[in-house]
mmCIF file of C-alpha atoms in Angstrom:
data_model
loop_
_atom_site.group_PDB
_atom_site.id
_atom_site.type_symbol
_atom_site.label_atom_id
_atom_site.label_comp_id
_atom_site.label_asym_id
_atom_site.label_seq_id
_atom_site.Cartn_x
_atom_site.Cartn_y
_atom_site.Cartn_z
ATOM 1 C CA MET A 1 -4.559 -12.900 -7.879
ATOM 2 C CA TRP A 2 -4.448 -14.340 -11.068
ATOM 3 C CA LEU A 3 -7.456 -14.119 -13.517
ATOM 4 C CA ARG A 4 -5.275 -14.708 -16.940
ATOM 5 C CA ASN A 5 -1.371 -15.059 -17.793
ATOM 6 C CA PRO A 6 -0.045 -11.510 -17.197
ATOM 7 C CA PHE A 7 2.832 -12.425 -19.026
ATOM 8 C CA GLU A 8 0.935 -12.469 -21.689
ATOM 9 C CA ARG A 9 1.100 -8.790 -21.690
ATOM 10 C CA LEU A 10 3.560 -7.660 -20.017
ATOM 11 C CA SER A 11 6.557 -6.263 -22.504
ATOM 12 C CA LYS A 12 8.102 -7.962 -24.809
ATOM 13 C CA ASN A 13 10.740 -5.525 -24.704
ATOM 14 C CA GLU A 14 14.494 -7.030 -23.032
ATOM 15 C CA THR A 15 15.718 -3.149 -23.009
ATOM 16 C CA GLU A 16 13.666 -3.427 -20.028
ATOM 17 C CA ASP A 17 14.730 -4.293 -16.936
ATOM 18 C CA LEU A 18 12.362 -3.914 -14.782
ATOM 19 C CA GLN A 19 8.024 -4.429 -14.432
ATOM 20 C CA ILE A 20 6.395 -3.300 -11.253
ATOM 21 C CA SER A 21 3.063 -3.580 -10.729
ATOM 22 C CA THR A 22 1.017 0.585 -9.923
ATOM 23 C CA ASP A 23 -1.523 1.480 -7.073
ATOM 24 C CA THR A 24 -2.419 3.304 -9.368
ATOM 25 C CA TYR A 25 -1.486 5.046 -13.059
ATOM 26 C CA LEU A 26 -0.186 7.975 -13.966
ATOM 27 C CA GLY A 27 -1.171 7.361 -17.869
ATOM 28 C CA ASN A 28 2.947 7.223 -18.406
ATOM 29 C CA PRO A 29 4.309 4.036 -17.869
ATOM 30 C CA TRP A 30 7.889 4.495 -17.804
ATOM 31 C CA SER A 31 7.276 8.060 -14.928
ATOM 32 C CA GLU A 32 8.894 7.202 -11.648
ATOM 33 C CA LYS A 33 5.688 9.723 -10.100
ATOM 34 C CA HIS A 34 3.989 6.306 -9.626
ATOM 35 C CA LEU A 35 3.363 4.611 -6.468
ATOM 36 C CA ILE A 36 4.680 1.511 -6.742
ATOM 37 C CA ASN A 37 3.133 -2.018 -5.943
ATOM 38 C CA THR A 38 5.261 -5.397 -5.409
ATOM 39 C CA GLY A 39 2.552 -7.966 -5.511
ATOM 40 C CA PHE A 40 3.528 -7.878 -9.279
ATOM 41 C CA TYR A 41 6.968 -8.035 -10.764
ATOM 42 C CA PHE A 42 9.499 -9.011 -13.801
ATOM 43 C CA VAL A 43 12.140 -8.520 -13.633
ATOM 44 C CA ARG A 44 15.349 -9.467 -16.474
ATOM 45 C CA SER A 45 18.412 -10.359 -15.372
ATOM 46 C CA ASN A 46 21.456 -8.719 -15.877
ATOM 47 C CA ASN A 47 24.419 -7.118 -13.517
ATOM 48 C CA LYS A 48 21.672 -3.740 -13.540
ATOM 49 C CA THR A 49 18.770 -5.754 -11.930
ATOM 50 C CA ILE A 50 21.275 -7.671 -9.436
ATOM 51 C CA SER A 51 22.924 -4.471 -8.976
ATOM 52 C CA LEU A 52 19.043 -3.005 -7.355
ATOM 53 C CA PHE A 53 18.409 -6.306 -5.874
ATOM 54 C CA GLU A 54 21.462 -6.110 -4.016
ATOM 55 C CA THR A 55 21.287 -2.379 -2.582
ATOM 56 C CA TRP A 56 17.059 -2.818 -1.857
ATOM 57 C CA TYR A 57 17.291 -5.691 0.341
ATOM 58 C CA GLY A 58 20.612 -5.039 1.784
ATOM 59 C CA LYS A 59 18.886 -1.253 3.025
ATOM 60 C CA LYS A 60 15.130 -3.648 3.756
ATOM 61 C CA ASP A 61 16.681 -4.749 6.262
ATOM 62 C CA ASN A 62 18.334 -1.735 7.629
ATOM 63 C CA SER A 63 15.020 -0.207 7.263
ATOM 64 C CA THR A 64 13.004 -0.292 10.726
ATOM 65 C CA GLY A 65 9.581 0.806 10.227
ATOM 66 C CA GLN A 66 9.363 0.488 6.794
ATOM 67 C CA LYS A 67 7.684 -2.532 4.470
ATOM 68 C CA GLU A 68 9.963 -3.717 1.647
ATOM 69 C CA GLN A 69 8.224 -1.694 -1.126
ATOM 70 C CA ASP A 70 8.587 1.225 0.645
ATOM 71 C CA VAL A 71 12.605 0.469 1.010
ATOM 72 C CA LEU A 72 12.134 0.190 -2.860
ATOM 73 C CA LEU A 73 9.826 3.448 -3.267
ATOM 74 C CA ASN A 74 12.613 5.596 -1.720
ATOM 75 C CA LEU A 75 15.248 4.036 -3.763
ATOM 76 C CA ILE A 76 13.718 5.036 -7.086
ATOM 77 C CA ARG A 77 12.798 8.553 -5.540
ATOM 78 C CA SER A 78 16.498 9.496 -4.883
ATOM 79 C CA GLY A 79 17.356 8.332 -8.042
ATOM 80 C CA ILE A 80 18.959 4.985 -8.483
ATOM 81 C CA VAL A 81 16.909 3.901 -11.534
ATOM 82 C CA GLU A 82 18.060 6.380 -13.942
ATOM 83 C CA SER A 83 21.702 5.620 -11.485
ATOM 84 C CA LEU A 84 22.022 1.957 -12.448
ATOM 85 C CA GLY A 85 21.007 2.972 -15.665
ATOM 86 C CA LEU A 86 17.517 0.880 -15.132
ATOM 87 C CA ARG A 87 14.744 1.055 -17.897
ATOM 88 C CA VAL A 88 11.369 0.229 -15.468
ATOM 89 C CA ARG A 89 8.919 -0.220 -16.781
ATOM 90 C CA PHE A 90 5.828 0.957 -14.430
ATOM 91 C CA LEU A 91 1.959 -1.195 -15.079
ATOM 92 C CA ASP A 92 -1.007 -0.427 -16.720
ATOM 93 C CA THR A 93 -4.024 -1.063 -13.589
ATOM 94 C CA LEU A 94 -6.225 -1.765 -16.189
ATOM 95 C CA TYR A 95 -4.911 -4.920 -16.736
ATOM 96 C CA PHE A 96 -2.802 -5.871 -12.981
ATOM 97 C CA SER A 97 -5.187 -4.234 -10.769
ATOM 98 C CA GLY A 98 -5.482 -3.920 -7.108
ATOM 99 C CA PHE A 99 -7.748 -2.735 -4.538
ATOM 100 C CA CYS A 100 -6.526 0.795 -4.799
ATOM 101 C CA GLN A 101 -7.078 1.520 -8.708
ATOM 102 C CA ASP A 102 -10.068 -1.501 -9.713
ATOM 103 C CA SER A 103 -9.721 -2.077 -13.684
ATOM 104 C CA LYS A 104 -12.512 -0.320 -15.150
ATOM 105 C CA ASP A 105 -12.352 -3.727 -17.677
ATOM 106 C CA PHE A 106 -13.246 -7.756 -16.648
ATOM 107 C CA GLY A 107 -12.242 -8.406 -20.711
ATOM 108 C CA VAL A 108 -8.458 -7.204 -20.712
ATOM 109 C CA VAL A 109 -7.472 -7.363 -16.424
ATOM 110 C CA THR A 110 -5.094 -10.395 -15.287
ATOM 111 C CA THR A 111 -3.880 -9.789 -12.056
ATOM 112 C CA ILE A 112 -5.667 -8.604 -8.758
ATOM 113 C CA HIS A 113 -3.509 -7.386 -5.717
ATOM 114 C CA ALA A 114 -4.668 -6.430 -2.486
ATOM 115 C CA ASN A 115 -3.299 -3.091 -1.671
ATOM 116 C CA CYS A 116 -4.400 -0.288 -0.054
ATOM 117 C CA CYS A 117 -5.254 -2.921 2.820
ATOM 118 C CA ARG A 118 -3.889 -3.066 6.610
ATOM 119 C CA SER A 119 -4.543 -6.471 7.133
ATOM 120 C CA ILE A 120 -4.490 -10.111 6.083
ATOM 121 C CA THR A 121 -7.667 -10.806 6.791
ATOM 122 C CA ALA A 122 -8.581 -7.804 4.904
ATOM 123 C CA LYS A 123 -6.871 -8.337 2.338
ATOM 124 C CA VAL A 124 -8.265 -11.989 2.214
ATOM 125 C CA ALA A 125 -12.269 -11.494 2.445
ATOM 126 C CA ASP A 126 -11.920 -9.257 -0.448
ATOM 127 C CA LEU A 127 -10.398 -11.120 -1.964
ATOM 128 C CA LYS A 128 -12.701 -13.346 -2.010
ATOM 129 C CA VAL A 129 -14.865 -11.180 -3.453
ATOM 130 C CA ALA A 130 -12.996 -9.810 -5.662
ATOM 131 C CA LEU A 131 -13.268 -14.023 -7.036
ATOM 132 C CA HIS A 132 -16.933 -14.187 -6.859
ATOM 133 C CA ASP A 133 -17.441 -10.574 -8.948
ATOM 134 C CA TRP A 134 -14.814 -12.528 -11.336
ATOM 135 C CA LYS A 135 -17.161 -15.732 -11.561
ATOM 136 C CA GLN A 136 -19.723 -13.311 -12.032
ATOM 137 C CA PHE A 137 -17.407 -12.142 -14.681
ATOM 138 C CA LYS A 138 -17.785 -14.735 -15.975
ATOM 139 C CA ARG A 139 -20.615 -17.159 -16.492
ATOM 140 C CA LEU A 140 -21.568 -13.384 -18.790
ATOM 141 C CA LYS A 141 -22.478 -15.141 -21.976
ATOM 142 C CA PRO A 142 -20.039 -14.083 -25.114
ATOM 143 C CA ASN A 143 -20.984 -11.301 -26.453
ATOM 144 C CA SER A 144 -23.645 -9.658 -23.163
ATOM 145 C CA THR A 145 -23.789 -6.090 -22.791
ATOM 146 C CA LEU A 146 -24.024 -6.294 -18.640
ATOM 147 C CA ASN A 147 -21.936 -3.838 -17.401
ATOM 148 C CA LEU A 148 -20.490 -5.205 -14.290
ATOM 149 C CA GLN A 149 -18.096 -3.446 -11.854
ATOM 150 C CA TRP A 150 -16.280 -4.888 -9.457
ATOM 151 C CA THR A 151 -17.369 -4.852 -5.257
ATOM 152 C CA SER A 152 -15.912 -2.025 -3.390
ATOM 153 C CA HIS A 153 -13.316 -2.882 -1.497
ATOM 154 C CA ASP A 154 -15.106 -2.624 1.961
ATOM 155 C CA TRP A 155 -12.969 -4.514 3.871
ATOM 156 C CA CYS A 156 -9.520 -2.790 3.601
ATOM 157 C CA TRP A 157 -10.662 1.176 3.488
ATOM 158 C CA GLN A 158 -12.845 -0.512 7.082
ATOM 159 C CA SER A 159 -9.201 -1.705 7.910
ATOM 160 C CA TRP A 160 -8.004 1.543 7.665
ATOM 161 C CA GLY A 161 -10.869 2.139 10.431
ATOM 162 C CA ARG A 162 -12.849 4.324 8.005
ATOM 163 C CA PRO A 163 -16.682 3.343 8.036
ATOM 164 C CA LYS A 164 -18.040 1.282 5.086
ATOM 165 C CA ARG A 165 -17.917 3.016 1.597
ATOM 166 C CA THR A 166 -21.114 4.235 0.021
ATOM 167 C CA LYS A 167 -21.652 4.689 -3.479
ATOM 168 C CA GLY A 168 -20.346 7.250 -4.985
ATOM 169 C CA GLN A 169 -17.183 8.137 -2.418
#
């Protein structure tokens, strides 16, 4: 869900081939240890990225039991970034948030992805809750000192068969 224009938060550096959201941000935008999230990515079209997508889509169609995100993560972990000479920026969840790791700042978050959910029903339910939180934030006065937090993503949590989370979990 786009809350603001995400293109304003993307790097303008033309040497970067791919900018991709993450489930949990590890602090280093270049670390290939991130768990990627294909819910949001920006690709600069060039021979390297065309080769990446040809490889990725060729493998995803023949990878039974794996989602496209899993296939791309496996390609990254097996060295495709280096072999193609790609420059990949892994995006900070402060700006490109998801249900695995909420943005800590309503004032800068641009997108929210319903990752870490097992069902469409859970994703939609918790996106509605996140939208409600966003509307509450937007109603605050500019100089408000109220510190809003995202509501727990209970539907997603429960979609994994886990009990509802309580404060502090």
